[in-house]
Every structure is written in C-alpha cells, then in structure tokens.
Amino acid sequence: PGTAEQVRARLIAAFPKAGVAPSGDRLILTVPVRVTRARRIALDVEFGAPKESRVPVRLRGFGLEGRISRKPTQTVTDRAWAAITWDGS
C-alpha cells in the first residue's frame, strides 16, 4: 500500500542501521546481522509501476549462511516484507 516513496521510507525505518543504495526503481539495503557468519544480508527491492493506491514490489534477500540454515536471511526478509505490506493500522 502507498507510493514507492512511502514503501522506501517504511523499509529504511524498519532497518535504521542498514546501508541504503537507491537506484532508480530499486532500493538495495545492506542489513548488518552480527549473529551469523554472513555479517550482513542484502535486500533487493524492485518497484513496479504504481496502480491506484498501491505499488507492486519484488523483494529478494541474499545472505551467506550456508546450506544448513537460511533462517537469518528468511527472518530479515520476512521483516522487510512486513514493512512493505504494512498499511498503517
């Protein structure tokens, strides 16, 4: 819900310590994670053309935890998706 700028603001607020690299219709966040070997997880957010009061978003999360556990990347990606889909209520 909202515009691409509103979604960007929600994501940046959800990860205040993340590095932010805006690039046109994309936003790349580098989220620090101290608990794992990965040390950081990259979130690649791609925005589509807005439709009414919503904007289509593609979210991809990348980490280096290894094959045994993808939990840190999944946890950070789930948190990002919650920020993206939050409607303010």
PDB file of N, CA and C in Angstrom:
ATOM      1  N   PRO A   1       0.823  -1.210   0.000  1.00  0.00           N
ATOM      2  CA  PRO A   1       0.000   0.000   0.000  1.00  0.00           C
ATOM      3  C   PRO A   1       0.859   1.263   0.000  1.00  0.00           C
ATOM      4  N   GLY A   2       0.390   2.296  -0.700  1.00  0.00           N
ATOM      5  CA  GLY A   2       1.096   3.566  -0.739  1.00  0.00           C
ATOM      6  C   GLY A   2       1.938   3.714  -1.989  1.00  0.00           C
ATOM      7  N   THR A   3       2.731   4.762  -1.996  1.00  0.00           N
ATOM      8  CA  THR A   3       3.614   5.040  -3.124  1.00  0.00           C
ATOM      9  C   THR A   3       4.962   4.353  -2.897  1.00  0.00           C
ATOM     10  N   ALA A   4       5.787   4.358  -3.929  1.00  0.00           N
ATOM     11  CA  ALA A   4       7.124   3.777  -3.798  1.00  0.00           C
ATOM     12  C   ALA A   4       7.929   4.521  -2.733  1.00  0.00           C
ATOM     13  N   GLU A   5       7.768   5.838  -2.666  1.00  0.00           N
ATOM     14  CA  GLU A   5       8.486   6.632  -1.660  1.00  0.00           C
ATOM     15  C   GLU A   5       8.045   6.260  -0.244  1.00  0.00           C
ATOM     16  N   GLN A   6       6.756   6.000  -0.044  1.00  0.00           N
ATOM     17  CA  GLN A   6       6.266   5.589   1.275  1.00  0.00           C
ATOM     18  C   GLN A   6       6.815   4.217   1.651  1.00  0.00           C
ATOM     19  N   VAL A   7       6.861   3.310   0.696  1.00  0.00           N
ATOM     20  CA  VAL A   7       7.408   1.976   0.956  1.00  0.00           C
ATOM     21  C   VAL A   7       8.900   2.075   1.271  1.00  0.00           C
ATOM     22  N   ARG A   8       9.629   2.894   0.511  1.00  0.00           N
ATOM     23  CA  ARG A   8      11.058   3.103   0.800  1.00  0.00           C
ATOM     24  C   ARG A   8      11.252   3.625   2.226  1.00  0.00           C
ATOM     25  N   ALA A   9      10.443   4.601   2.613  1.00  0.00           N
ATOM     26  CA  ALA A   9      10.553   5.182   3.959  1.00  0.00           C
ATOM     27  C   ALA A   9      10.277   4.134   5.035  1.00  0.00           C
ATOM     28  N   ARG A  10       9.281   3.284   4.815  1.00  0.00           N
ATOM     29  CA  ARG A  10       8.976   2.223   5.794  1.00  0.00           C
ATOM     30  C   ARG A  10      10.127   1.237   5.913  1.00  0.00           C
ATOM     31  N   LEU A  11      10.728   0.864   4.794  1.00  0.00           N
ATOM     32  CA  LEU A  11      11.856  -0.073   4.822  1.00  0.00           C
ATOM     33  C   LEU A  11      13.069   0.530   5.535  1.00  0.00           C
ATOM     34  N   ILE A  12      13.375   1.763   5.233  1.00  0.00           N
ATOM     35  CA  ILE A  12      14.515   2.415   5.871  1.00  0.00           C
ATOM     36  C   ILE A  12      14.275   2.558   7.372  1.00  0.00           C
ATOM     37  N   ALA A  13      13.036   2.845   7.762  1.00  0.00           N
ATOM     38  CA  ALA A  13      12.703   2.941   9.193  1.00  0.00           C
ATOM     39  C   ALA A  13      12.784   1.582   9.880  1.00  0.00           C
ATOM     40  N   ALA A  14      12.460   0.507   9.167  1.00  0.00           N
ATOM     41  CA  ALA A  14      12.499  -0.834   9.751  1.00  0.00           C
ATOM     42  C   ALA A  14      13.926  -1.315   9.986  1.00  0.00           C
ATOM     43  N   PHE A  15      14.880  -0.787   9.214  1.00  0.00           N
ATOM     44  CA  PHE A  15      16.291  -1.188   9.325  1.00  0.00           C
ATOM     45  C   PHE A  15      17.160   0.068   9.439  1.00  0.00           C
ATOM     46  N   PRO A  16      17.128   0.737  10.594  1.00  0.00           N
ATOM     47  CA  PRO A  16      17.846   2.017  10.720  1.00  0.00           C
ATOM     48  C   PRO A  16      19.363   1.917  10.579  1.00  0.00           C
ATOM     49  N   LYS A  17      19.953   0.759  10.831  1.00  0.00           N
ATOM     50  CA  LYS A  17      21.409   0.610  10.734  1.00  0.00           C
ATOM     51  C   LYS A  17      21.851   0.089   9.368  1.00  0.00           C
ATOM     52  N   ALA A  18      20.908  -0.104   8.465  1.00  0.00           N
ATOM     53  CA  ALA A  18      21.226  -0.659   7.153  1.00  0.00           C
ATOM     54  C   ALA A  18      21.857   0.392   6.250  1.00  0.00           C
ATOM     55  N   GLY A  19      22.739  -0.080   5.377  1.00  0.00           N
ATOM     56  CA  GLY A  19      23.250   0.770   4.316  1.00  0.00           C
ATOM     57  C   GLY A  19      22.205   0.843   3.217  1.00  0.00           C
ATOM     58  N   VAL A  20      22.006   2.011   2.650  1.00  0.00           N
ATOM     59  CA  VAL A  20      20.945   2.216   1.659  1.00  0.00           C
ATOM     60  C   VAL A  20      21.569   2.650   0.342  1.00  0.00           C
ATOM     61  N   ALA A  21      21.178   1.977  -0.732  1.00  0.00           N
ATOM     62  CA  ALA A  21      21.646   2.326  -2.073  1.00  0.00           C
ATOM     63  C   ALA A  21      20.451   2.416  -3.011  1.00  0.00           C
ATOM     64  N   PRO A  22      19.828   3.608  -3.121  1.00  0.00           N
ATOM     65  CA  PRO A  22      18.725   3.746  -4.071  1.00  0.00           C
ATOM     66  C   PRO A  22      19.260   3.777  -5.495  1.00  0.00           C
ATOM     67  N   SER A  23      18.492   3.188  -6.397  1.00  0.00           N
ATOM     68  CA  SER A  23      18.929   3.139  -7.786  1.00  0.00           C
ATOM     69  C   SER A  23      17.694   3.095  -8.683  1.00  0.00           C
ATOM     70  N   GLY A  24      17.173   4.250  -9.023  1.00  0.00           N
ATOM     71  CA  GLY A  24      16.010   4.311  -9.910  1.00  0.00           C
ATOM     72  C   GLY A  24      14.797   3.636  -9.311  1.00  0.00           C
ATOM     73  N   ASP A  25      14.344   2.570  -9.952  1.00  0.00           N
ATOM     74  CA  ASP A  25      13.168   1.853  -9.473  1.00  0.00           C
ATOM     75  C   ASP A  25      13.538   0.731  -8.511  1.00  0.00           C
ATOM     76  N   ARG A  26      14.751   0.794  -7.929  1.00  0.00           N
ATOM     77  CA  ARG A  26      15.229  -0.228  -6.993  1.00  0.00           C
ATOM     78  C   ARG A  26      15.691   0.423  -5.705  1.00  0.00           C
ATOM     79  N   LEU A  27      15.754  -0.398  -4.678  1.00  0.00           N
ATOM     80  CA  LEU A  27      16.336   0.002  -3.408  1.00  0.00           C
ATOM     81  C   LEU A  27      17.111  -1.201  -2.897  1.00  0.00           C
ATOM     82  N   ILE A  28      18.369  -1.013  -2.578  1.00  0.00           N
ATOM     83  CA  ILE A  28      19.179  -2.105  -2.048  1.00  0.00           C
ATOM     84  C   ILE A  28      19.590  -1.734  -0.631  1.00  0.00           C
ATOM     85  N   LEU A  29      19.210  -2.579   0.310  1.00  0.00           N
ATOM     86  CA  LEU A  29      19.560  -2.378   1.713  1.00  0.00           C
ATOM     87  C   LEU A  29      20.567  -3.439   2.118  1.00  0.00           C
ATOM     88  N   THR A  30      21.600  -3.039   2.820  1.00  0.00           N
ATOM     89  CA  THR A  30      22.561  -3.985   3.373  1.00  0.00           C
ATOM     90  C   THR A  30      22.372  -3.978   4.881  1.00  0.00           C
ATOM     91  N   VAL A  31      21.761  -5.042   5.390  1.00  0.00           N
ATOM     92  CA  VAL A  31      21.364  -5.123   6.795  1.00  0.00           C
ATOM     93  C   VAL A  31      22.441  -5.856   7.589  1.00  0.00           C
ATOM     94  N   PRO A  32      23.020  -5.200   8.605  1.00  0.00           N
ATOM     95  CA  PRO A  32      24.018  -5.890   9.426  1.00  0.00           C
ATOM     96  C   PRO A  32      23.367  -6.936  10.329  1.00  0.00           C
ATOM     97  N   VAL A  33      23.980  -8.114  10.390  1.00  0.00           N
ATOM     98  CA  VAL A  33      23.493  -9.206  11.243  1.00  0.00           C
ATOM     99  C   VAL A  33      24.709  -9.781  11.947  1.00  0.00           C
ATOM    100  N   ARG A  34      24.847  -9.526  13.217  1.00  0.00           N
ATOM    101  CA  ARG A  34      26.038  -9.953  13.947  1.00  0.00           C
ATOM    102  C   ARG A  34      26.019 -11.416  14.354  1.00  0.00           C
ATOM    103  N   VAL A  35      24.858 -12.025  14.371  1.00  0.00           N
ATOM    104  CA  VAL A  35      24.717 -13.368  14.925  1.00  0.00           C
ATOM    105  C   VAL A  35      25.268 -14.452  14.004  1.00  0.00           C
ATOM    106  N   THR A  36      25.391 -14.186  12.732  1.00  0.00           N
ATOM    107  CA  THR A  36      25.770 -15.233  11.789  1.00  0.00           C
ATOM    108  C   THR A  36      27.115 -14.947  11.131  1.00  0.00           C
ATOM    109  N   ARG A  37      27.600 -15.925  10.407  1.00  0.00           N
ATOM    110  CA  ARG A  37      28.814 -15.735   9.612  1.00  0.00           C
ATOM    111  C   ARG A  37      28.604 -14.714   8.510  1.00  0.00           C
ATOM    112  N   ALA A  38      27.355 -14.569   8.077  1.00  0.00           N
ATOM    113  CA  ALA A  38      27.057 -13.688   6.951  1.00  0.00           C
ATOM    114  C   ALA A  38      27.437 -12.236   7.256  1.00  0.00           C
ATOM    115  N   ARG A  39      27.249 -11.805   8.482  1.00  0.00           N
ATOM    116  CA  ARG A  39      27.522 -10.447   8.948  1.00  0.00           C
ATOM    117  C   ARG A  39      26.613  -9.402   8.335  1.00  0.00           C
ATOM    118  N   ARG A  40      26.053  -9.684   7.188  1.00  0.00           N
ATOM    119  CA  ARG A  40      25.089  -8.764   6.585  1.00  0.00           C
ATOM    120  C   ARG A  40      24.220  -9.532   5.591  1.00  0.00           C
ATOM    121  N   ILE A  41      23.051  -8.997   5.387  1.00  0.00           N
ATOM    122  CA  ILE A  41      22.114  -9.578   4.432  1.00  0.00           C
ATOM    123  C   ILE A  41      21.681  -8.459   3.492  1.00  0.00           C
ATOM    124  N   ALA A  42      21.709  -8.716   2.214  1.00  0.00           N
ATOM    125  CA  ALA A  42      21.311  -7.726   1.218  1.00  0.00           C
ATOM    126  C   ALA A  42      19.860  -7.955   0.835  1.00  0.00           C
ATOM    127  N   LEU A  43      19.089  -6.883   0.863  1.00  0.00           N
ATOM    128  CA  LEU A  43      17.705  -6.916   0.416  1.00  0.00           C
ATOM    129  C   LEU A  43      17.611  -6.099  -0.858  1.00  0.00           C
ATOM    130  N   ASP A  44      17.141  -6.719  -1.912  1.00  0.00           N
ATOM    131  CA  ASP A  44      16.973  -6.064  -3.203  1.00  0.00           C
ATOM    132  C   ASP A  44      15.479  -5.876  -3.407  1.00  0.00           C
ATOM    133  N   VAL A  45      15.038  -4.617  -3.453  1.00  0.00           N
ATOM    134  CA  VAL A  45      13.619  -4.295  -3.588  1.00  0.00           C
ATOM    135  C   VAL A  45      13.427  -3.580  -4.924  1.00  0.00           C
ATOM    136  N   GLU A  46      12.597  -4.163  -5.765  1.00  0.00           N
ATOM    137  CA  GLU A  46      12.333  -3.592  -7.083  1.00  0.00           C
ATOM    138  C   GLU A  46      10.887  -3.117  -7.134  1.00  0.00           C
ATOM    139  N   PHE A  47      10.687  -1.869  -7.546  1.00  0.00           N
ATOM    140  CA  PHE A  47       9.348  -1.272  -7.595  1.00  0.00           C
ATOM    141  C   PHE A  47       8.826  -1.275  -9.024  1.00  0.00           C
ATOM    142  N   GLY A  48       7.545  -1.619  -9.167  1.00  0.00           N
ATOM    143  CA  GLY A  48       6.885  -1.575 -10.469  1.00  0.00           C
ATOM    144  C   GLY A  48       6.110  -0.285 -10.640  1.00  0.00           C
ATOM    145  N   ALA A  49       5.321  -0.217 -11.710  1.00  0.00           N
ATOM    146  CA  ALA A  49       4.507   0.969 -11.976  1.00  0.00           C
ATOM    147  C   ALA A  49       3.340   1.015 -10.987  1.00  0.00           C
ATOM    148  N   PRO A  50       3.124   2.157 -10.313  1.00  0.00           N
ATOM    149  CA  PRO A  50       2.034   2.263  -9.331  1.00  0.00           C
ATOM    150  C   PRO A  50       0.665   2.027  -9.966  1.00  0.00           C
ATOM    151  N   LYS A  51      -0.200   1.404  -9.178  1.00  0.00           N
ATOM    152  CA  LYS A  51      -1.584   1.151  -9.600  1.00  0.00           C
ATOM    153  C   LYS A  51      -2.490   1.624  -8.484  1.00  0.00           C
ATOM    154  N   GLU A  52      -3.286   2.642  -8.750  1.00  0.00           N
ATOM    155  CA  GLU A  52      -4.195   3.240  -7.770  1.00  0.00           C
ATOM    156  C   GLU A  52      -3.409   3.642  -6.524  1.00  0.00           C
ATOM    157  N   SER A  53      -3.700   3.079  -5.379  1.00  0.00           N
ATOM    158  CA  SER A  53      -3.014   3.460  -4.138  1.00  0.00           C
ATOM    159  C   SER A  53      -2.001   2.406  -3.702  1.00  0.00           C
ATOM    160  N   ARG A  54      -1.516   1.622  -4.650  1.00  0.00           N
ATOM    161  CA  ARG A  54      -0.557   0.560  -4.344  1.00  0.00           C
ATOM    162  C   ARG A  54       0.576   0.567  -5.364  1.00  0.00           C
ATOM    163  N   VAL A  55       1.683  -0.027  -4.968  1.00  0.00           N
ATOM    164  CA  VAL A  55       2.811  -0.155  -5.885  1.00  0.00           C
ATOM    165  C   VAL A  55       3.280  -1.610  -5.839  1.00  0.00           C
ATOM    166  N   PRO A  56       3.438  -2.261  -6.999  1.00  0.00           N
ATOM    167  CA  PRO A  56       3.942  -3.633  -6.991  1.00  0.00           C
ATOM    168  C   PRO A  56       5.420  -3.658  -6.599  1.00  0.00           C
ATOM    169  N   VAL A  57       5.785  -4.655  -5.796  1.00  0.00           N
ATOM    170  CA  VAL A  57       7.151  -4.750  -5.277  1.00  0.00           C
ATOM    171  C   VAL A  57       7.647  -6.177  -5.418  1.00  0.00           C
ATOM    172  N   ARG A  58       8.903  -6.317  -5.829  1.00  0.00           N
ATOM    173  CA  ARG A  58       9.570  -7.628  -5.820  1.00  0.00           C
ATOM    174  C   ARG A  58      10.699  -7.534  -4.803  1.00  0.00           C
ATOM    175  N   LEU A  59      10.700  -8.447  -3.843  1.00  0.00           N
ATOM    176  CA  LEU A  59      11.694  -8.451  -2.771  1.00  0.00           C
ATOM    177  C   LEU A  59      12.529  -9.713  -2.855  1.00  0.00           C
ATOM    178  N   ARG A  60      13.859  -9.537  -2.815  1.00  0.00           N
ATOM    179  CA  ARG A  60      14.770 -10.675  -2.780  1.00  0.00           C
ATOM    180  C   ARG A  60      15.769 -10.445  -1.656  1.00  0.00           C
ATOM    181  N   GLY A  61      16.039 -11.494  -0.879  1.00  0.00           N
ATOM    182  CA  GLY A  61      17.006 -11.408   0.204  1.00  0.00           C
ATOM    183  C   GLY A  61      18.169 -12.340  -0.057  1.00  0.00           C
ATOM    184  N   PHE A  62      19.388 -11.845   0.183  1.00  0.00           N
ATOM    185  CA  PHE A  62      20.591 -12.629  -0.064  1.00  0.00           C
ATOM    186  C   PHE A  62      21.469 -12.620   1.180  1.00  0.00           C
ATOM    187  N   GLY A  63      21.913 -13.805   1.613  1.00  0.00           N
ATOM    188  CA  GLY A  63      22.834 -13.923   2.736  1.00  0.00           C
ATOM    189  C   GLY A  63      23.830 -15.034   2.448  1.00  0.00           C
ATOM    190  N   LEU A  64      24.786 -15.206   3.340  1.00  0.00           N
ATOM    191  CA  LEU A  64      25.827 -16.217   3.136  1.00  0.00           C
ATOM    192  C   LEU A  64      25.880 -17.216   4.280  1.00  0.00           C
ATOM    193  N   GLU A  65      24.748 -17.622   4.809  1.00  0.00           N
ATOM    194  CA  GLU A  65      24.757 -18.501   5.973  1.00  0.00           C
ATOM    195  C   GLU A  65      25.243 -19.905   5.653  1.00  0.00           C
ATOM    196  N   GLY A  66      25.027 -20.363   4.460  1.00  0.00           N
ATOM    197  CA  GLY A  66      25.379 -21.728   4.096  1.00  0.00           C
ATOM    198  C   GLY A  66      24.134 -22.566   3.902  1.00  0.00           C
ATOM    199  N   ARG A  67      24.333 -23.816   3.591  1.00  0.00           N
ATOM    200  CA  ARG A  67      23.200 -24.696   3.263  1.00  0.00           C
ATOM    201  C   ARG A  67      22.446 -25.195   4.484  1.00  0.00           C
ATOM    202  N   ILE A  68      23.087 -25.207   5.640  1.00  0.00           N
ATOM    203  CA  ILE A  68      22.441 -25.782   6.826  1.00  0.00           C
ATOM    204  C   ILE A  68      21.276 -24.931   7.300  1.00  0.00           C
ATOM    205  N   SER A  69      21.454 -23.629   7.354  1.00  0.00           N
ATOM    206  CA  SER A  69      20.399 -22.764   7.878  1.00  0.00           C
ATOM    207  C   SER A  69      20.288 -21.501   7.045  1.00  0.00           C
ATOM    208  N   ARG A  70      19.099 -21.229   6.559  1.00  0.00           N
ATOM    209  CA  ARG A  70      18.818 -19.977   5.857  1.00  0.00           C
ATOM    210  C   ARG A  70      17.968 -19.073   6.747  1.00  0.00           C
ATOM    211  N   LYS A  71      17.860 -19.410   8.029  1.00  0.00           N
ATOM    212  CA  LYS A  71      16.966 -18.689   8.926  1.00  0.00           C
ATOM    213  C   LYS A  71      17.267 -17.196   9.036  1.00  0.00           C
ATOM    214  N   PRO A  72      18.528 -16.756   9.217  1.00  0.00           N
ATOM    215  CA  PRO A  72      18.747 -15.311   9.314  1.00  0.00           C
ATOM    216  C   PRO A  72      18.266 -14.538   8.094  1.00  0.00           C
ATOM    217  N   THR A  73      18.548 -15.035   6.895  1.00  0.00           N
ATOM    218  CA  THR A  73      18.082 -14.353   5.687  1.00  0.00           C
ATOM    219  C   THR A  73      16.563 -14.357   5.635  1.00  0.00           C
ATOM    220  N   GLN A  74      15.943 -15.478   5.962  1.00  0.00           N
ATOM    221  CA  GLN A  74      14.477 -15.560   5.947  1.00  0.00           C
ATOM    222  C   GLN A  74      13.867 -14.607   6.966  1.00  0.00           C
ATOM    223  N   THR A  75      14.461 -14.515   8.148  1.00  0.00           N
ATOM    224  CA  THR A  75      13.942 -13.634   9.190  1.00  0.00           C
ATOM    225  C   THR A  75      14.004 -12.167   8.763  1.00  0.00           C
ATOM    226  N   VAL A  76      15.142 -11.748   8.211  1.00  0.00           N
ATOM    227  CA  VAL A  76      15.294 -10.364   7.763  1.00  0.00           C
ATOM    228  C   VAL A  76      14.357 -10.083   6.590  1.00  0.00           C
ATOM    229  N   THR A  77      14.238 -11.024   5.668  1.00  0.00           N
ATOM    230  CA  THR A  77      13.354 -10.842   4.512  1.00  0.00           C
ATOM    231  C   THR A  77      11.895 -10.773   4.952  1.00  0.00           C
ATOM    232  N   ASP A  78      11.498 -11.604   5.917  1.00  0.00           N
ATOM    233  CA  ASP A  78      10.127 -11.538   6.444  1.00  0.00           C
ATOM    234  C   ASP A  78       9.851 -10.193   7.103  1.00  0.00           C
ATOM    235  N   ARG A  79      10.839  -9.679   7.833  1.00  0.00           N
ATOM    236  CA  ARG A  79      10.683  -8.374   8.481  1.00  0.00           C
ATOM    237  C   ARG A  79      10.543  -7.267   7.432  1.00  0.00           C
ATOM    238  N   ALA A  80      11.309  -7.360   6.353  1.00  0.00           N
ATOM    239  CA  ALA A  80      11.204  -6.386   5.267  1.00  0.00           C
ATOM    240  C   ALA A  80       9.823  -6.474   4.595  1.00  0.00           C
ATOM    241  N   TRP A  81       9.347  -7.691   4.376  1.00  0.00           N
ATOM    242  CA  TRP A  81       8.039  -7.851   3.726  1.00  0.00           C
ATOM    243  C   TRP A  81       6.932  -7.280   4.608  1.00  0.00           C
ATOM    244  N   ALA A  82       7.052  -7.449   5.915  1.00  0.00           N
ATOM    245  CA  ALA A  82       6.059  -6.877   6.834  1.00  0.00           C
ATOM    246  C   ALA A  82       6.064  -5.340   6.733  1.00  0.00           C
ATOM    247  N   ALA A  83       7.239  -4.738   6.603  1.00  0.00           N
ATOM    248  CA  ALA A  83       7.329  -3.286   6.451  1.00  0.00           C
ATOM    249  C   ALA A  83       6.739  -2.846   5.113  1.00  0.00           C
ATOM    250  N   ILE A  84       6.986  -3.627   4.075  1.00  0.00           N
ATOM    251  CA  ILE A  84       6.468  -3.293   2.746  1.00  0.00           C
ATOM    252  C   ILE A  84       4.942  -3.332   2.734  1.00  0.00           C
ATOM    253  N   THR A  85       4.358  -4.352   3.317  1.00  0.00           N
ATOM    254  CA  THR A  85       2.907  -4.551   3.226  1.00  0.00           C
ATOM    255  C   THR A  85       2.127  -3.851   4.336  1.00  0.00           C
ATOM    256  N   TRP A  86       2.805  -3.193   5.264  1.00  0.00           N
ATOM    257  CA  TRP A  86       2.117  -2.525   6.376  1.00  0.00           C
ATOM    258  C   TRP A  86       1.247  -1.397   5.832  1.00  0.00           C
ATOM    259  N   ASP A  87       0.004  -1.362   6.264  1.00  0.00           N
ATOM    260  CA  ASP A  87      -0.922  -0.343   5.760  1.00  0.00           C
ATOM    261  C   ASP A  87      -1.187   0.765   6.779  1.00  0.00           C
ATOM    262  N   GLY A  88      -0.459   0.790   7.871  1.00  0.00           N
ATOM    263  CA  GLY A  88      -0.596   1.857   8.844  1.00  0.00           C
ATOM    264  C   GLY A  88      -1.575   1.572   9.968  1.00  0.00           C
ATOM    265  N   SER A  89      -2.196   0.409   9.954  1.00  0.00           N
ATOM    266  CA  SER A  89      -3.170   0.135  11.016  1.00  0.00           C
ATOM    267  C   SER A  89      -2.627  -0.820  12.045  1.00  0.00           C
TER     268      SER A  89
END
